[in-house]
Amino acid sequence: MSRTRFAPDRGLTSRMALTMFFLGLLYVVLVGVLIVLLGDSWPLIVVIVGGLFFAQFWFSDRIAAYSMGAREVTPEQAPELHGAVDRLCALADMPKPRVAIADTDVPNAFATGRGQKKSLVCATTGLLRRLEPEELEGVLAHELSHVAHRDVAVMTIASFLGVMAGLITRIALWTGLGRSRDNNQNALLLLVPLVSAVVYVISFLLTRLLSRYRELSADRAGALLTGRPSALASALTKVSGQMARIPTRDLRQAEPFNAFYFAPALSGEGMGRFLSSHPTLEQRLERLARLSTELGQP
């Protein structure tokens, strides 16, 4: 993490490192299995996957911004939003990211980019309409914390590896299965989908576990930076309450990007909470209330 005034989180750093280690180990195993089973076909898989990985990492900010309808705005077009980002970046002693607005009534915000100098922070029009200035600064501080801790880049890599498990399976079957004259070889190739499925499930669970922790970490770091945990708690409560008033169709369209958002468009119940990209609202509010007590605030 580059030096900023955001509170360091060694727990987040260690969890990110451990998650990436296990994900890397999983994919070494997967590629090893493919090399053994596919013989001369494996270089094609490595080249394709490597190229897609590079493109995803290098252009992740543009891909995410485009997918979520973010439109970069100037200080003249959005003076209040730029003013809030300026104040927070000066307070955190970090480079100012590009600022964008997404034209949707779903109240949310997100940050993306592979590093502090290539980052973008975006708020939706629905969020800007509903929040008071202090609440908005709390949300933006949360998002800037993601950028400062570089967990946006880590989550981009982690989520990409999960998607690649499925793609590797398709490529492997397309290049190998059915082309071998050896029935035993074809039988072995049937193991590829099974191995890939196991890799996908484990990587998905690891990524979700890390995602929930990073949201709690960003809540804490953002609240400490502004010194107003109650403002962030108020924003969380307001955003979560307003989600229920958004048409389900709009929430479904936003749901694929939950991992990027400040608050999930649709939150799961029961087992869904275990698979969610965010901790529950109750958990987040409890942590912020505890932080307010630590800071001596009512």
XYZ file of N, CA and C in Angstrom, residues 60-283:
672
model
N -9.161 -3.013 -16.718
C -10.247 -3.294 -15.780
C -11.049 -2.047 -15.422
N -10.355 -0.905 -15.260
C -11.070 0.314 -14.882
C -12.025 0.753 -15.981
N -11.576 0.675 -17.225
C -12.434 1.085 -18.339
C -13.592 0.111 -18.538
N -13.295 -1.175 -18.397
C -14.340 -2.180 -18.565
C -15.428 -2.008 -17.504
N -15.011 -1.845 -16.242
C -15.975 -1.699 -15.151
C -16.781 -0.412 -15.303
N -16.090 0.677 -15.615
C -16.782 1.963 -15.761
C -17.810 1.907 -16.890
N -17.421 1.322 -18.005
C -18.338 1.219 -19.143
C -19.529 0.322 -18.800
N -19.247 -0.808 -18.160
C -20.306 -1.764 -17.831
C -21.338 -1.171 -16.879
N -20.892 -0.290 -15.983
C -21.803 0.281 -14.992
C -22.305 1.663 -15.381
N -22.034 2.061 -16.618
C -22.585 3.314 -17.130
C -21.965 4.565 -16.544
N -20.704 4.483 -16.083
C -20.042 5.651 -15.494
C -19.617 6.628 -16.587
N -19.856 7.894 -16.336
C -19.460 8.959 -17.263
C -18.574 9.943 -16.514
N -17.335 10.091 -16.975
C -16.407 10.988 -16.299
C -16.918 12.425 -16.387
N -16.815 13.149 -15.271
C -17.318 14.520 -15.212
C -16.214 15.470 -14.760
N -16.332 16.717 -15.191
C -15.367 17.754 -14.834
C -15.826 18.470 -13.569
N -14.951 19.248 -12.942
C -15.364 20.036 -11.765
C -16.497 21.001 -12.073
N -16.555 21.484 -13.303
C -17.647 22.401 -13.678
C -18.979 21.666 -13.776
N -18.946 20.410 -14.194
C -20.174 19.636 -14.346
C -20.692 19.089 -13.014
N -19.788 18.784 -12.096
C -20.188 18.224 -10.794
C -19.328 18.844 -9.696
N -19.559 20.123 -9.396
C -18.695 20.815 -8.419
C -18.750 20.231 -7.016
N -19.927 19.813 -6.549
C -20.042 19.275 -5.188
C -19.328 17.935 -5.054
N -19.486 17.080 -6.059
C -18.829 15.775 -6.026
C -17.312 15.945 -6.094
N -16.844 16.774 -6.996
C -15.408 17.019 -7.107
C -14.873 17.664 -5.831
N -15.636 18.571 -5.257
C -15.200 19.229 -4.026
C -15.015 18.239 -2.893
N -15.949 17.280 -2.777
C -15.845 16.263 -1.723
C -14.626 15.376 -1.951
N -14.394 14.968 -3.199
C -13.237 14.126 -3.509
C -11.938 14.894 -3.259
N -11.912 16.170 -3.631
C -10.725 17.004 -3.390
C -10.389 17.066 -1.901
N -11.397 17.301 -1.077
C -11.168 17.410 0.368
C -10.647 16.095 0.946
N -11.241 15.005 0.528
C -10.837 13.706 1.064
C -9.436 13.317 0.605
N -9.101 13.602 -0.637
C -7.767 13.275 -1.142
C -6.702 14.125 -0.442
N -7.027 15.390 -0.173
C -6.087 16.236 0.570
C -5.928 15.715 1.997
N -7.030 15.288 2.590
C -6.994 14.755 3.948
C -6.205 13.448 3.999
N -6.349 12.629 2.955
C -5.677 11.324 2.921
C -4.269 11.409 2.333
N -3.911 12.547 1.755
C -2.613 12.727 1.108
C -2.406 11.668 0.023
N -3.366 11.599 -0.899
C -3.295 10.646 -1.997
C -3.661 11.325 -3.305
N -3.204 10.799 -4.440
C -3.554 11.403 -5.729
C -5.061 11.368 -5.955
N -5.566 12.383 -6.614
C -6.998 12.419 -6.890
C -7.335 11.493 -8.055
N -8.312 10.628 -7.873
C -8.727 9.750 -8.982
C -9.604 10.513 -9.961
N -9.871 9.904 -11.082
C -10.872 10.458 -11.988
C -12.246 10.331 -11.322
N -13.120 11.251 -11.614
C -14.435 11.308 -10.968
C -15.514 11.085 -12.024
N -16.474 10.246 -11.698
C -17.519 9.916 -12.663
C -18.876 9.847 -11.982
N -19.907 9.926 -12.804
C -21.291 9.785 -12.349
C -21.975 8.754 -13.234
N -22.746 7.863 -12.630
C -23.563 6.902 -13.372
C -25.024 7.323 -13.268
N -25.674 7.451 -14.402
C -27.050 7.939 -14.439
C -28.025 6.792 -14.166
N -28.241 6.523 -12.888
C -29.197 5.496 -12.467
C -29.758 5.880 -11.106
N -30.998 5.486 -10.870
C -31.635 5.824 -9.595
C -31.202 4.893 -8.473
N -30.487 3.807 -8.801
C -29.972 2.906 -7.762
C -28.918 3.664 -6.961
N -29.144 3.904 -5.659
C -28.191 4.703 -4.862
C -26.946 3.900 -4.522
N -25.832 4.225 -5.160
C -24.623 3.452 -4.919
C -23.392 4.221 -5.369
N -22.230 3.640 -5.097
C -20.955 4.216 -5.506
C -19.966 3.071 -5.659
N -18.919 3.295 -6.426
C -17.885 2.282 -6.566
C -16.569 2.945 -6.957
N -15.494 2.216 -6.745
C -14.159 2.647 -7.175
C -13.535 1.513 -7.958
N -12.725 1.854 -8.948
C -12.052 0.835 -9.733
C -10.715 1.375 -10.202
N -9.887 0.489 -10.743
C -8.557 0.883 -11.201
C -7.482 0.022 -10.583
N -6.389 -0.177 -11.328
C -5.336 -1.077 -10.858
C -4.336 -0.406 -9.935
N -4.446 0.887 -9.716
C -3.534 1.600 -8.826
C -4.054 2.999 -8.557
N -3.421 3.697 -7.611
C -3.902 5.019 -7.225
C -3.887 6.004 -8.391
N -2.918 5.883 -9.285
C -2.807 6.833 -10.397
C -3.684 6.448 -11.580
N -4.305 5.264 -11.521
C -5.165 4.810 -12.608
C -6.565 4.497 -12.095
N -6.983 5.190 -11.058
C -8.246 4.849 -10.416
C -9.369 5.790 -10.832
N -10.571 5.342 -10.549
C -11.772 6.123 -10.834
C -12.754 5.890 -9.703
N -13.387 6.955 -9.233
C -14.439 6.828 -8.227
C -15.725 7.369 -8.840
N -16.802 6.635 -8.636
C -18.069 6.978 -9.287
C -19.214 6.932 -8.282
N -20.088 7.913 -8.385
C -21.324 7.937 -7.595
C -22.501 7.946 -8.559
N -23.588 7.314 -8.184
C -24.770 7.333 -9.042
C -25.592 8.588 -8.768
N -26.418 8.946 -9.730
C -27.288 10.107 -9.540
C -28.266 9.844 -8.396
N -28.671 8.579 -8.231
C -29.567 8.230 -7.128
C -28.933 8.464 -5.780
N -27.629 8.195 -5.670
C -26.918 8.435 -4.412
C -26.780 9.928 -4.151
N -26.406 10.687 -5.167
C -26.190 12.126 -5.006
C -27.473 12.844 -4.598
N -28.617 12.339 -5.064
C -29.894 12.977 -4.729
C -30.309 12.720 -3.291
N -29.878 11.595 -2.738
C -30.428 11.156 -1.461
C -29.560 11.494 -0.244
N -28.258 11.676 -0.427
C -27.371 11.829 0.719
C -27.053 13.286 1.032
N -26.889 13.538 2.329
C -26.389 14.831 2.774
C -24.875 14.886 2.541
N -24.293 16.088 2.498
C -22.846 16.209 2.213
C -21.957 15.350 3.108
N -22.228 15.308 4.413
C -21.399 14.499 5.316
C -21.540 13.013 5.012
N -22.751 12.585 4.665
C -22.971 11.179 4.326
C -22.247 10.822 3.032
N -22.314 11.727 2.054
C -21.633 11.483 0.788
C -20.126 11.371 0.994
N -19.568 12.229 1.830
C -18.130 12.166 2.101
C -17.764 10.847 2.777
N -18.644 10.338 3.630
C -18.389 9.047 4.261
C -18.325 7.926 3.238
N -19.251 7.941 2.280
C -19.270 6.921 1.228
C -18.030 7.041 0.345
N -17.685 8.256 -0.042
C -16.513 8.466 -0.901
C -15.226 8.076 -0.184
N -15.151 8.348 1.129
C -13.974 7.947 1.902
C -13.851 6.427 1.924
N -14.977 5.745 2.031
C -14.994 4.278 1.964
C -14.412 3.811 0.630
N -14.870 4.409 -0.460
C -14.400 3.991 -1.784
C -12.932 4.335 -2.001
N -12.504 5.490 -1.537
C -11.099 5.870 -1.678
C -10.194 4.956 -0.859
N -10.717 4.414 0.234
C -9.953 3.455 1.015
C -9.655 2.201 0.193
N -10.627 1.763 -0.605
C -10.386 0.622 -1.493
C -9.209 0.908 -2.427
N -9.178 2.122 -2.959
C -8.100 2.502 -3.872
C -6.765 2.540 -3.138
N -6.750 3.177 -1.962
C -5.508 3.330 -1.202
C -4.923 1.987 -0.793
N -5.777 1.024 -0.457
C -5.300 -0.296 -0.037
C -5.058 -1.230 -1.206
N -5.299 -0.754 -2.435
C -5.083 -1.538 -3.665
C -5.928 -2.814 -3.712
N -6.973 -2.870 -2.929
C -7.768 -4.092 -2.961
C -8.668 -4.152 -4.186
N -8.825 -3.020 -4.902
C -9.568 -3.060 -6.160
C -8.829 -3.947 -7.156
N -7.512 -3.758 -7.253
C -6.709 -4.563 -8.170
C -6.707 -6.024 -7.752
N -6.597 -6.273 -6.456
C -6.567 -7.656 -5.965
C -7.885 -8.359 -6.271
N -9.008 -7.676 -6.037
C -10.303 -8.300 -6.300
C -10.519 -8.507 -7.792
N -9.982 -7.602 -8.616
C -10.084 -7.773 -10.064
C -9.379 -9.043 -10.497
N -8.169 -9.244 -9.986
C -7.407 -10.448 -10.315
C -8.112 -11.694 -9.790
N -8.552 -11.636 -8.538
C -9.173 -12.803 -7.918
C -10.445 -13.222 -8.647
N -11.291 -12.256 -8.980
C -12.535 -12.588 -9.666
C -12.269 -13.090 -11.080
N -11.240 -12.541 -11.723
C -10.898 -12.968 -13.075
C -10.464 -14.435 -13.081
N -9.704 -14.834 -12.062
C -9.242 -16.214 -12.006
C -10.408 -17.187 -11.906
N -11.459 -16.796 -11.181
C -12.628 -17.652 -11.097
C -13.319 -17.826 -12.436
N -13.457 -16.725 -13.173
C -14.080 -16.794 -14.490
C -13.249 -17.661 -15.431
N -11.930 -17.550 -15.310
C -11.041 -18.298 -16.185
C -11.178 -19.809 -16.024
N -11.564 -20.261 -14.829
C -11.725 -21.709 -14.622
C -12.733 -22.277 -15.618
N -13.845 -21.572 -15.791
C -14.844 -22.021 -16.750
C -14.359 -21.942 -18.180
N -13.635 -20.861 -18.514
C -13.138 -20.699 -19.874
C -12.095 -21.757 -20.214
N -11.217 -22.040 -19.244
C -10.197 -23.062 -19.459
C -10.854 -24.403 -19.774
N -11.934 -24.706 -19.068
C -12.631 -25.967 -19.315
C -13.134 -26.048 -20.756
N -13.757 -24.961 -21.225
C -14.284 -24.962 -22.590
C -13.172 -25.124 -23.618
N -12.085 -24.381 -23.416
C -10.969 -24.464 -24.368
C -10.362 -25.855 -24.356
N -10.200 -26.399 -23.140
C -9.587 -27.718 -23.014
C -10.412 -28.779 -23.746
N -11.717 -28.731 -23.554
C -12.571 -29.722 -24.195
C -12.599 -29.527 -25.704
N -12.601 -28.258 -26.115
C -12.658 -27.964 -27.547
C -11.398 -28.421 -28.272
N -10.238 -28.255 -27.648
C -8.971 -28.588 -28.299
C -8.577 -30.044 -28.133
N -9.119 -30.698 -27.080
C -8.642 -32.049 -26.825
C -9.680 -33.137 -26.889
N -10.809 -32.918 -26.237
C -11.799 -33.985 -26.102
C -12.395 -34.360 -27.460
N -12.388 -35.602 -27.763
C -12.960 -36.072 -29.016
C -11.965 -36.105 -30.156
N -10.775 -35.519 -29.987
C -9.781 -35.519 -31.054
C -8.737 -36.612 -30.860
N -8.766 -37.186 -29.703
C -7.805 -38.250 -29.425
C -8.360 -39.588 -29.902
N -7.488 -40.408 -30.458
C -7.902 -41.736 -30.894
C -7.865 -42.732 -29.742
N -7.367 -42.258 -28.610
C -7.244 -43.118 -27.429
C -8.452 -42.900 -26.523
N -9.266 -43.943 -26.353
C -10.456 -43.820 -25.510
C -10.095 -43.534 -24.059
N -8.972 -44.099 -23.630
C -8.532 -43.829 -22.258
C -8.187 -42.356 -22.073
N -7.580 -41.754 -23.109
C -7.248 -40.321 -23.044
C -8.521 -39.480 -22.980
N -9.518 -39.868 -23.784
C -10.786 -39.132 -23.744
C -11.450 -39.251 -22.383
N -11.310 -40.402 -21.763
C -11.879 -40.588 -20.425
C -11.178 -39.682 -19.420
N -9.854 -39.567 -19.567
C -9.105 -38.677 -18.669
C -9.510 -37.229 -18.861
N -9.811 -36.858 -20.113
C -10.194 -35.473 -20.395
C -11.511 -35.095 -19.721
N -12.312 -36.092 -19.400
C -13.560 -35.809 -18.695
C -13.300 -35.294 -17.287
N -12.077 -35.483 -16.799
C -11.737 -34.965 -15.478
C -11.558 -33.453 -15.486
N -11.305 -32.880 -16.672
C -11.048 -31.437 -16.754
C -12.215 -30.616 -16.210
N -13.467 -30.869 -16.632
C -14.581 -30.092 -16.062
C -14.692 -30.251 -14.554
N -14.415 -31.468 -14.055
C -14.510 -31.694 -12.612
C -13.463 -30.885 -11.858
N -12.210 -30.940 -12.322
C -11.142 -30.176 -11.680
C -11.435 -28.683 -11.750
N -11.891 -28.230 -12.924
C -12.197 -26.812 -13.103
C -13.323 -26.367 -12.179
N -14.341 -27.218 -12.018
C -15.463 -26.877 -11.135
C -14.999 -26.738 -9.693
N -14.127 -27.635 -9.258
C -13.601 -27.564 -7.893
C -12.799 -26.281 -7.701
N -11.961 -25.960 -8.694
C -11.167 -24.727 -8.631
C -12.075 -23.509 -8.566
N -13.128 -23.514 -9.386
C -14.042 -22.368 -9.410
C -14.724 -22.184 -8.058
N -15.236 -23.261 -7.481
C -15.961 -23.170 -6.210
C -15.046 -22.650 -5.101
N -13.832 -23.214 -5.016
C -12.906 -22.779 -3.968
C -12.505 -21.324 -4.161
N -12.202 -20.930 -5.417
C -11.800 -19.545 -5.676
C -12.949 -18.582 -5.401
N -14.175 -18.997 -5.714
C -15.357 -18.156 -5.462
C -15.520 -17.911 -3.965
N -15.411 -18.985 -3.179
C -15.583 -18.847 -1.727
C -14.473 -18.001 -1.108
N -13.232 -18.194 -1.568
C -12.120 -17.384 -1.056
C -12.308 -15.914 -1.391
N -12.752 -15.655 -2.609
C -12.950 -14.271 -3.047
C -14.078 -13.609 -2.267
N -15.164 -14.318 -2.038
C -16.283 -13.762 -1.274
C -15.877 -13.468 0.172
N -15.110 -14.373 0.760
C -14.648 -14.179 2.130
C -13.776 -12.928 2.231
N -12.866 -12.764 1.287
C -12.005 -11.576 1.269
C -12.828 -10.321 1.019
N -13.808 -10.411 0.128
C -14.629 -9.248 -0.209
C -15.393 -8.726 1.008
N -15.944 -9.631 1.804
C -16.685 -9.188 2.987
C -15.763 -8.503 3.992
N -14.562 -9.037 4.153
C -13.634 -8.406 5.094
C -13.184 -7.035 4.590
N -12.939 -6.923 3.292
C -12.439 -5.645 2.774
C -13.493 -4.544 2.904
N -14.780 -4.912 2.850
C -15.829 -3.910 3.039
C -15.816 -3.385 4.471
N -15.646 -4.284 5.439
C -15.554 -3.843 6.833
C -14.315 -2.990 7.048
N -13.215 -3.365 6.408
C -11.975 -2.597 6.519
C -12.138 -1.208 5.923
N -12.806 -1.111 4.770
C -13.020 0.185 4.130
C -13.960 1.067 4.950
N -14.960 0.453 5.583
C -15.842 1.212 6.477
C -15.021 1.861 7.594
N -14.166 1.068 8.214
C -13.368 1.565 9.332
C -12.378 2.647 8.881
N -11.651 2.368 7.793
C -10.651 3.325 7.318
C -11.304 4.628 6.876
N -12.431 4.538 6.173
C -13.120 5.740 5.727
C -13.666 6.553 6.883
N -14.232 5.864 7.884
C -14.789 6.555 9.052
C -13.689 7.214 9.876
N -12.533 6.554 9.997
C -11.417 7.149 10.739
C -10.865 8.365 10.013
N -10.850 8.322 8.693
C -10.326 9.459 7.932
C -11.198 10.693 8.129
N -12.512 10.527 8.035
C -13.411 11.673 8.179
C -13.654 12.013 9.651
N -13.458 11.019 10.535
C -13.737 11.241 11.952
C -15.216 11.225 12.277
N -16.037 10.696 11.319
C -17.490 10.699 11.528
C -18.085 9.326 11.175
N -17.883 8.338 12.026
C -18.491 7.023 11.764
C -20.011 7.092 11.648
N -20.621 8.007 12.400
C -22.085 8.102 12.372
C -22.597 8.551 11.006
N -21.825 9.380 10.300
C -22.248 9.822 8.968
C -22.241 8.658 7.987
N -21.230 7.808 8.084
C -21.181 6.637 7.210
C -22.290 5.662 7.572
N -22.556 5.491 8.864
C -23.647 4.612 9.300
C -24.985 5.133 8.783
N -25.160 6.439 8.832
C -26.392 7.039 8.330
C -26.545 6.796 6.830
N -25.435 6.934 6.094
C -25.471 6.696 4.648
C -25.819 5.238 4.352
N -25.216 4.313 5.095
C -25.505 2.894 4.911
C -26.983 2.592 5.142
N -27.510 3.131 6.233
C -28.916 2.902 6.572
C -29.826 3.471 5.492
N -29.510 4.671 5.052
C -30.341 5.332 4.049
C -30.285 4.593 2.709
N -29.086 4.227 2.271
C -28.930 3.531 0.995
C -29.637 2.176 1.031
N -29.442 1.413 2.106
C -30.077 0.098 2.217
C -31.597 0.208 2.253
N -32.094 1.214 2.945
C -33.541 1.418 3.001
C -34.122 1.824 1.670
N -33.396 2.662 0.923
C -33.885 3.126 -0.371
C -33.843 2.034 -1.436
N -32.972 1.034 -1.255
C -32.892 -0.053 -2.237
C -34.236 -0.748 -2.406
N -34.993 -0.841 -1.309
C -36.280 -1.526 -1.361
C -37.284 -0.796 -2.257
N -37.039 0.485 -2.525
C -37.964 1.273 -3.346
C -37.586 1.278 -4.824
N -36.431 0.667 -5.142
C -35.985 0.618 -6.529
C -36.650 -0.563 -7.228
N -37.131 -0.398 -8.472
C -37.731 -1.522 -9.192
C -36.787 -2.729 -9.246
N -37.346 -3.913 -9.049
C -36.544 -5.130 -9.027
C -35.751 -5.312 -10.316
N -36.324 -4.909 -11.430
C -35.620 -5.039 -12.711
C -34.308 -4.267 -12.702
N -34.324 -3.049 -12.152
C -33.109 -2.233 -12.078
C -32.087 -2.846 -11.129
N -32.575 -3.406 -10.017
C -31.666 -4.052 -9.069
C -31.025 -5.285 -9.686
N -31.784 -6.034 -10.466
C -31.238 -7.219 -11.129
C -30.132 -6.825 -12.118
N -30.319 -5.709 -12.789
C -29.301 -5.252 -13.731
C -28.019 -4.836 -13.011
N -28.166 -4.313 -11.795
C -26.997 -3.867 -11.032
C -26.335 -4.998 -10.256
N -27.072 -6.075 -10.003
C -26.581 -7.157 -9.136
C -25.254 -7.764 -9.583
N -24.977 -7.955 -10.896
C -23.693 -8.548 -11.283
C -22.473 -7.747 -10.834
N -22.672 -6.464 -10.495
C -21.553 -5.611 -10.113
C -21.501 -5.370 -8.602
N -22.190 -6.215 -7.838
C -22.247 -6.038 -6.382
C -20.873 -5.951 -5.741
N -19.924 -6.741 -6.248
C -18.599 -6.771 -5.635
C -17.909 -5.412 -5.697
N -18.276 -4.583 -6.670
C -17.683 -3.262 -6.801
C -18.397 -2.216 -5.941
N -19.676 -2.441 -5.653
C -20.511 -1.394 -5.079
C -20.293 -1.180 -3.582
N -20.658 0.020 -3.146
C -20.624 0.380 -1.733
C -21.585 -0.486 -0.929
N -22.750 -0.745 -1.491
C -23.762 -1.599 -0.858
C -24.356 -2.497 -1.938
N -24.664 -3.758 -1.610
C -25.184 -4.662 -2.639
C -26.560 -4.243 -3.120
N -26.777 -4.379 -4.423
C -28.086 -4.043 -4.979
C -29.158 -4.977 -4.433
N -28.804 -6.248 -4.301
C -29.705 -7.237 -3.697
C -28.893 -8.017 -2.674
N -29.381 -8.078 -1.449
C -28.659 -8.794 -0.397
C -29.321 -10.131 -0.154
N -28.492 -11.141 0.088
C -29.017 -12.490 0.271
C -29.502 -12.735 1.688
N -30.301 -13.748 1.831
C -30.784 -14.185 3.139
C -30.309 -15.616 3.369
N -30.133 -15.987 4.610
C -29.744 -17.352 4.933
C -28.392 -17.706 4.346
N -28.386 -18.780 3.541
C -27.155 -19.243 2.906
C -26.588 -18.181 1.978
N -27.482 -17.334 1.420
C -27.034 -16.283 0.517
C -26.088 -15.307 1.185
N -26.215 -15.132 2.493
C -25.315 -14.231 3.201
C -23.892 -14.765 3.196
N -23.775 -16.085 3.258
C -22.453 -16.711 3.242
C -21.779 -16.517 1.887
N -22.590 -16.417 0.831
C -22.060 -16.262 -0.518
C -22.019 -14.799 -0.954
N -22.468 -13.897 -0.096
C -22.554 -12.482 -0.452
C -21.176 -11.829 -0.535
N -21.084 -10.788 -1.368
C -19.838 -10.024 -1.486
C -19.687 -9.006 -0.363
N -20.762 -8.759 0.402
C -20.751 -7.756 1.471
C -21.211 -8.383 2.795
N -20.701 -7.876 3.910
C -21.253 -8.292 5.204
C -22.668 -7.738 5.341
N -23.408 -8.214 6.319
C -24.767 -7.732 6.505
C -24.755 -6.276 6.984
N -25.880 -5.612 6.781
C -26.010 -4.234 7.242
C -25.823 -4.169 8.752
N -26.359 -5.144 9.462
C -26.239 -5.153 10.927
C -24.778 -5.224 11.357
N -23.987 -6.067 10.681
C -22.565 -6.168 11.013
C -21.836 -4.851 10.795
